[in-house]
PDB file of C-alpha atoms in Angstrom:
ATOM      1  CA  MET A   1     -41.879  85.782  21.244  1.00 40.00           C
ATOM      2  CA  SER A   2     -42.944  85.175  17.647  1.00 43.00           C
ATOM      3  CA  GLN A   3     -42.616  81.838  15.928  1.00 50.00           C
ATOM      4  CA  ASN A   4     -39.960  81.277  13.291  1.00 60.00           C
ATOM      5  CA  PRO A   5     -41.693  81.990   9.953  1.00 62.00           C
ATOM      6  CA  MET A   6     -39.027  80.064   8.000  1.00 84.00           C
ATOM      7  CA  PRO A   7     -40.886  76.703   7.784  1.00 89.00           C
ATOM      8  CA  ALA A   8     -43.974  78.329   6.235  1.00 93.00           C
ATOM      9  CA  LEU A   9     -41.828  80.393   3.839  1.00 96.00           C
ATOM     10  CA  ARG A  10     -39.862  77.298   2.821  1.00 96.00           C
ATOM     11  CA  SER A  11     -43.027  75.240   2.424  1.00 97.00           C
ATOM     12  CA  LYS A  12     -44.452  77.827   0.020  1.00 97.00           C
ATOM     13  CA  ALA A  13     -41.094  77.916  -1.813  1.00 97.00           C
ATOM     14  CA  ARG A  14     -41.296  74.137  -2.299  1.00 98.00           C
ATOM     15  CA  HIS A  15     -44.897  74.453  -3.474  1.00 97.00           C
ATOM     16  CA  TYR A  16     -43.995  76.897  -6.254  1.00 98.00           C
ATOM     17  CA  ALA A  17     -40.688  75.186  -7.062  1.00 98.00           C
ATOM     18  CA  MET A  18     -42.433  71.829  -7.520  1.00 98.00           C
ATOM     19  CA  GLN A  19     -44.968  73.440  -9.861  1.00 98.00           C
ATOM     20  CA  ALA A  20     -42.170  75.174 -11.771  1.00 98.00           C
ATOM     21  CA  LEU A  21     -40.227  71.909 -12.061  1.00 98.00           C
ATOM     22  CA  TYR A  22     -43.356  70.169 -13.327  1.00 98.00           C
ATOM     23  CA  GLN A  23     -43.754  72.921 -15.943  1.00 97.00           C
ATOM     24  CA  TRP A  24     -40.075  72.585 -16.915  1.00 98.00           C
ATOM     25  CA  GLN A  25     -40.438  68.803 -17.299  1.00 97.00           C
ATOM     26  CA  MET A  26     -43.524  69.175 -19.479  1.00 97.00           C
ATOM     27  CA  THR A  27     -42.502  72.149 -21.635  1.00 97.00           C
ATOM     28  CA  LYS A  28     -38.687  72.321 -21.434  1.00 95.00           C
ATOM     29  CA  ALA A  29     -39.158  76.106 -21.218  1.00 96.00           C
ATOM     30  CA  HIS A  30     -36.182  78.099 -19.951  1.00 97.00           C
ATOM     31  CA  LEU A  31     -35.971  78.066 -16.154  1.00 97.00           C
ATOM     32  CA  ASN A  32     -35.590  81.850 -15.916  1.00 97.00           C
ATOM     33  CA  VAL A  33     -38.805  82.316 -17.888  1.00 97.00           C
ATOM     34  CA  ILE A  34     -40.699  79.852 -15.686  1.00 98.00           C
ATOM     35  CA  GLU A  35     -39.367  81.442 -12.497  1.00 98.00           C
ATOM     36  CA  ALA A  36     -40.250  84.941 -13.733  1.00 98.00           C
ATOM     37  CA  GLU A  37     -43.819  83.780 -14.405  1.00 97.00           C
ATOM     38  CA  TYR A  38     -44.161  82.454 -10.848  1.00 96.00           C
ATOM     39  CA  ARG A  39     -42.701  85.621  -9.348  1.00 97.00           C
ATOM     40  CA  THR A  40     -45.053  87.779 -11.434  1.00 97.00           C
ATOM     41  CA  ASP A  41     -48.232  85.718 -11.071  1.00 97.00           C
ATOM     42  CA  ASN A  42     -48.039  84.938  -7.333  1.00 96.00           C
ATOM     43  CA  ASP A  43     -47.746  86.840  -4.068  1.00 96.00           C
ATOM     44  CA  MET A  44     -44.142  86.248  -3.042  1.00 96.00           C
ATOM     45  CA  SER A  45     -44.429  88.023   0.324  1.00 95.00           C
ATOM     46  CA  LYS A  46     -44.837  84.698   2.138  1.00 95.00           C
ATOM     47  CA  VAL A  47     -42.260  82.760   0.106  1.00 97.00           C
ATOM     48  CA  ASP A  48     -38.556  82.162   0.717  1.00 97.00           C
ATOM     49  CA  VAL A  49     -37.750  83.350  -2.814  1.00 97.00           C
ATOM     50  CA  ASP A  50     -34.033  82.586  -2.501  1.00 97.00           C
ATOM     51  CA  TYR A  51     -34.849  78.990  -1.615  1.00 97.00           C
ATOM     52  CA  MET A  52     -37.390  78.756  -4.432  1.00 98.00           C
ATOM     53  CA  HIS A  53     -34.798  80.114  -6.866  1.00 98.00           C
ATOM     54  CA  GLU A  54     -32.238  77.553  -5.676  1.00 98.00           C
ATOM     55  CA  LEU A  55     -34.664  74.657  -6.109  1.00 98.00           C
ATOM     56  CA  ILE A  56     -35.880  75.783  -9.535  1.00 98.00           C
ATOM     57  CA  HIS A  57     -32.338  76.062 -10.877  1.00 98.00           C
ATOM     58  CA  GLN A  58     -30.345  73.486  -8.940  1.00 98.00           C
ATOM     59  CA  VAL A  59     -32.723  70.530  -9.281  1.00 98.00           C
ATOM     60  CA  PRO A  60     -32.433  70.560 -13.113  1.00 98.00           C
ATOM     61  CA  ALA A  61     -28.685  71.232 -12.861  1.00 98.00           C
ATOM     62  CA  ASN A  62     -28.288  68.066 -10.768  1.00 98.00           C
ATOM     63  CA  VAL A  63     -31.070  65.970 -12.288  1.00 98.00           C
ATOM     64  CA  GLN A  64     -28.876  63.014 -13.307  1.00 98.00           C
ATOM     65  CA  THR A  65     -27.339  62.715  -9.832  1.00 98.00           C
ATOM     66  CA  LEU A  66     -30.771  62.971  -8.219  1.00 98.00           C
ATOM     67  CA  GLU A  67     -32.241  60.291 -10.465  1.00 97.00           C
ATOM     68  CA  THR A  68     -29.273  58.034  -9.724  1.00 97.00           C
ATOM     69  CA  ASP A  69     -30.127  58.462  -6.034  1.00 98.00           C
ATOM     70  CA  PHE A  70     -33.792  57.468  -6.290  1.00 98.00           C
ATOM     71  CA  LEU A  71     -34.212  55.243  -9.355  1.00 96.00           C
ATOM     72  CA  PRO A  72     -32.817  52.117  -7.647  1.00 96.00           C
ATOM     73  CA  PHE A  73     -35.837  52.324  -5.312  1.00 96.00           C
ATOM     74  CA  VAL A  74     -38.388  52.636  -8.112  1.00 95.00           C
ATOM     75  CA  THR A  75     -38.308  48.964  -8.947  1.00 84.00           C
ATOM     76  CA  ASP A  76     -41.585  48.591 -10.825  1.00 87.00           C
ATOM     77  CA  LEU A  77     -41.397  51.669 -13.092  1.00 89.00           C
ATOM     78  CA  ALA A  78     -39.061  53.155 -15.668  1.00 91.00           C
ATOM     79  CA  LEU A  79     -38.305  56.860 -15.329  1.00 93.00           C
ATOM     80  CA  GLU A  80     -40.728  57.666 -18.169  1.00 93.00           C
ATOM     81  CA  GLU A  81     -43.510  55.801 -16.351  1.00 94.00           C
ATOM     82  CA  ILE A  82     -43.357  57.879 -13.163  1.00 95.00           C
ATOM     83  CA  ASP A  83     -46.182  60.399 -13.199  1.00 95.00           C
ATOM     84  CA  PRO A  84     -44.835  63.929 -13.756  1.00 96.00           C
ATOM     85  CA  ILE A  85     -45.987  65.302 -10.385  1.00 97.00           C
ATOM     86  CA  SER A  86     -44.330  62.465  -8.469  1.00 97.00           C
ATOM     87  CA  LEU A  87     -41.196  62.898 -10.561  1.00 98.00           C
ATOM     88  CA  ALA A  88     -41.019  66.622  -9.783  1.00 98.00           C
ATOM     89  CA  VAL A  89     -41.594  65.922  -6.066  1.00 98.00           C
ATOM     90  CA  LEU A  90     -38.951  63.178  -5.995  1.00 98.00           C
ATOM     91  CA  ARG A  91     -36.357  65.299  -7.782  1.00 98.00           C
ATOM     92  CA  LEU A  92     -36.971  68.270  -5.478  1.00 98.00           C
ATOM     93  CA  SER A  93     -36.955  66.154  -2.310  1.00 98.00           C
ATOM     94  CA  VAL A  94     -33.866  64.150  -3.218  1.00 98.00           C
ATOM     95  CA  TYR A  95     -32.120  67.437  -3.978  1.00 98.00           C
ATOM     96  CA  GLU A  96     -32.931  68.577  -0.448  1.00 98.00           C
ATOM     97  CA  LEU A  97     -31.795  65.273   1.048  1.00 98.00           C
ATOM     98  CA  ARG A  98     -28.503  65.385  -0.857  1.00 98.00           C
ATOM     99  CA  PHE A  99     -27.595  69.083  -0.841  1.00 98.00           C
ATOM    100  CA  ARG A 100     -29.563  70.771   1.969  1.00 97.00           C
ATOM    101  CA  ILE A 101     -28.507  68.977   5.118  1.00 94.00           C
ATOM    102  CA  ASP A 102     -29.778  72.000   7.077  1.00 95.00           C
ATOM    103  CA  VAL A 103     -33.283  70.632   6.407  1.00 96.00           C
ATOM    104  CA  PRO A 104     -34.018  67.565   8.577  1.00 96.00           C
ATOM    105  CA  TYR A 105     -34.806  64.463   6.528  1.00 97.00           C
ATOM    106  CA  LYS A 106     -38.177  64.050   8.273  1.00 97.00           C
ATOM    107  CA  VAL A 107     -39.144  67.561   7.149  1.00 97.00           C
ATOM    108  CA  VAL A 108     -38.101  66.751   3.563  1.00 98.00           C
ATOM    109  CA  ILE A 109     -40.212  63.584   3.526  1.00 98.00           C
ATOM    110  CA  ASN A 110     -43.208  65.226   5.210  1.00 98.00           C
ATOM    111  CA  GLU A 111     -43.162  68.147   2.774  1.00 98.00           C
ATOM    112  CA  ALA A 112     -42.870  65.744  -0.183  1.00 98.00           C
ATOM    113  CA  VAL A 113     -45.818  63.675   1.011  1.00 98.00           C
ATOM    114  CA  ASN A 114     -47.889  66.836   1.450  1.00 98.00           C
ATOM    115  CA  LEU A 115     -47.052  68.025  -2.075  1.00 98.00           C
ATOM    116  CA  ALA A 116     -47.898  64.607  -3.520  1.00 98.00           C
ATOM    117  CA  LYS A 117     -51.207  64.549  -1.620  1.00 97.00           C
ATOM    118  CA  ARG A 118     -52.087  68.031  -2.821  1.00 97.00           C
ATOM    119  CA  PHE A 119     -51.059  67.773  -6.463  1.00 97.00           C
ATOM    120  CA  GLY A 120     -50.481  64.111  -7.276  1.00 94.00           C
ATOM    121  CA  ALA A 121     -52.636  61.158  -8.171  1.00 92.00           C
ATOM    122  CA  THR A 122     -54.677  59.412  -5.482  1.00 92.00           C
ATOM    123  CA  ASP A 123     -51.953  57.244  -3.945  1.00 93.00           C
ATOM    124  CA  SER A 124     -48.874  59.045  -5.243  1.00 96.00           C
ATOM    125  CA  HIS A 125     -48.009  60.190  -1.720  1.00 97.00           C
ATOM    126  CA  LYS A 126     -47.527  56.534  -0.730  1.00 97.00           C
ATOM    127  CA  PHE A 127     -45.176  55.987  -3.670  1.00 97.00           C
ATOM    128  CA  VAL A 128     -43.192  59.171  -2.902  1.00 98.00           C
ATOM    129  CA  ASN A 129     -43.001  58.297   0.805  1.00 98.00           C
ATOM    130  CA  GLY A 130     -41.818  54.765   0.060  1.00 97.00           C
ATOM    131  CA  VAL A 131     -39.057  55.917  -2.278  1.00 98.00           C
ATOM    132  CA  LEU A 132     -37.832  58.726  -0.014  1.00 98.00           C
ATOM    133  CA  ASP A 133     -37.906  56.436   3.002  1.00 97.00           C
ATOM    134  CA  LYS A 134     -35.308  54.294   1.216  1.00 97.00           C
ATOM    135  CA  VAL A 135     -33.244  57.201  -0.161  1.00 98.00           C
ATOM    136  CA  ALA A 136     -32.951  59.055   3.168  1.00 97.00           C
ATOM    137  CA  PRO A 137     -30.771  56.445   4.933  1.00 97.00           C
ATOM    138  CA  ARG A 138     -28.370  56.436   1.978  1.00 96.00           C
ATOM    139  CA  LEU A 139     -27.980  60.221   1.828  1.00 97.00           C
ATOM    140  CA  ARG A 140     -28.425  61.008   5.536  1.00 96.00           C
ATOM    141  CA  THR A 141     -26.653  58.084   7.177  1.00 94.00           C
ATOM    142  CA  ALA A 142     -25.811  59.801  10.466  1.00 91.00           C
ATOM    143  CA  GLU A 143     -29.176  61.504  10.789  1.00 91.00           C
ATOM    144  CA  THR A 144     -31.255  58.393  10.033  1.00 89.00           C
ATOM    145  CA  ALA A 145     -29.165  56.054  12.177  1.00 86.00           C
ATOM    146  CA  HIS A 146     -31.148  57.223  15.198  1.00 74.00           C
ATOM    147  CA  ARG A 147     -34.620  56.818  13.720  1.00 62.00           C
ATOM    148  CA  ASP A 148     -37.507  56.675  16.159  1.00 55.00           C
TER     149      ASP A 148
END
């Protein structure tokens, strides 16, 4: 029996989506152009491209809602002061917490921490983890009520 390849495909989708969102934040280029670049320049055979597409387009479409969800837990920084990688990771992860309840909150947080460790500043993963740890109970009340 083979293992479900979905987690690895989704993880790669998040990886490219976070990079695309970072590019969008920095350049304000059109999302279709950014997505086309990623699809052309990278091997998409091990990527959930539908999920990547959703993240690349739906995170910006819902950016104000997502920021409303996490900004109350960023007490020491204004939005403009959050480093761009952490901001992209937070927006993507809060989107998943809010709109993709099929993805367990622990998976969302773990994936976010991994992205922040890989692409962010030295301790950005701690910042991302701390914020998402406070957002998750608000957006996933039933799921987080039984925390270990």
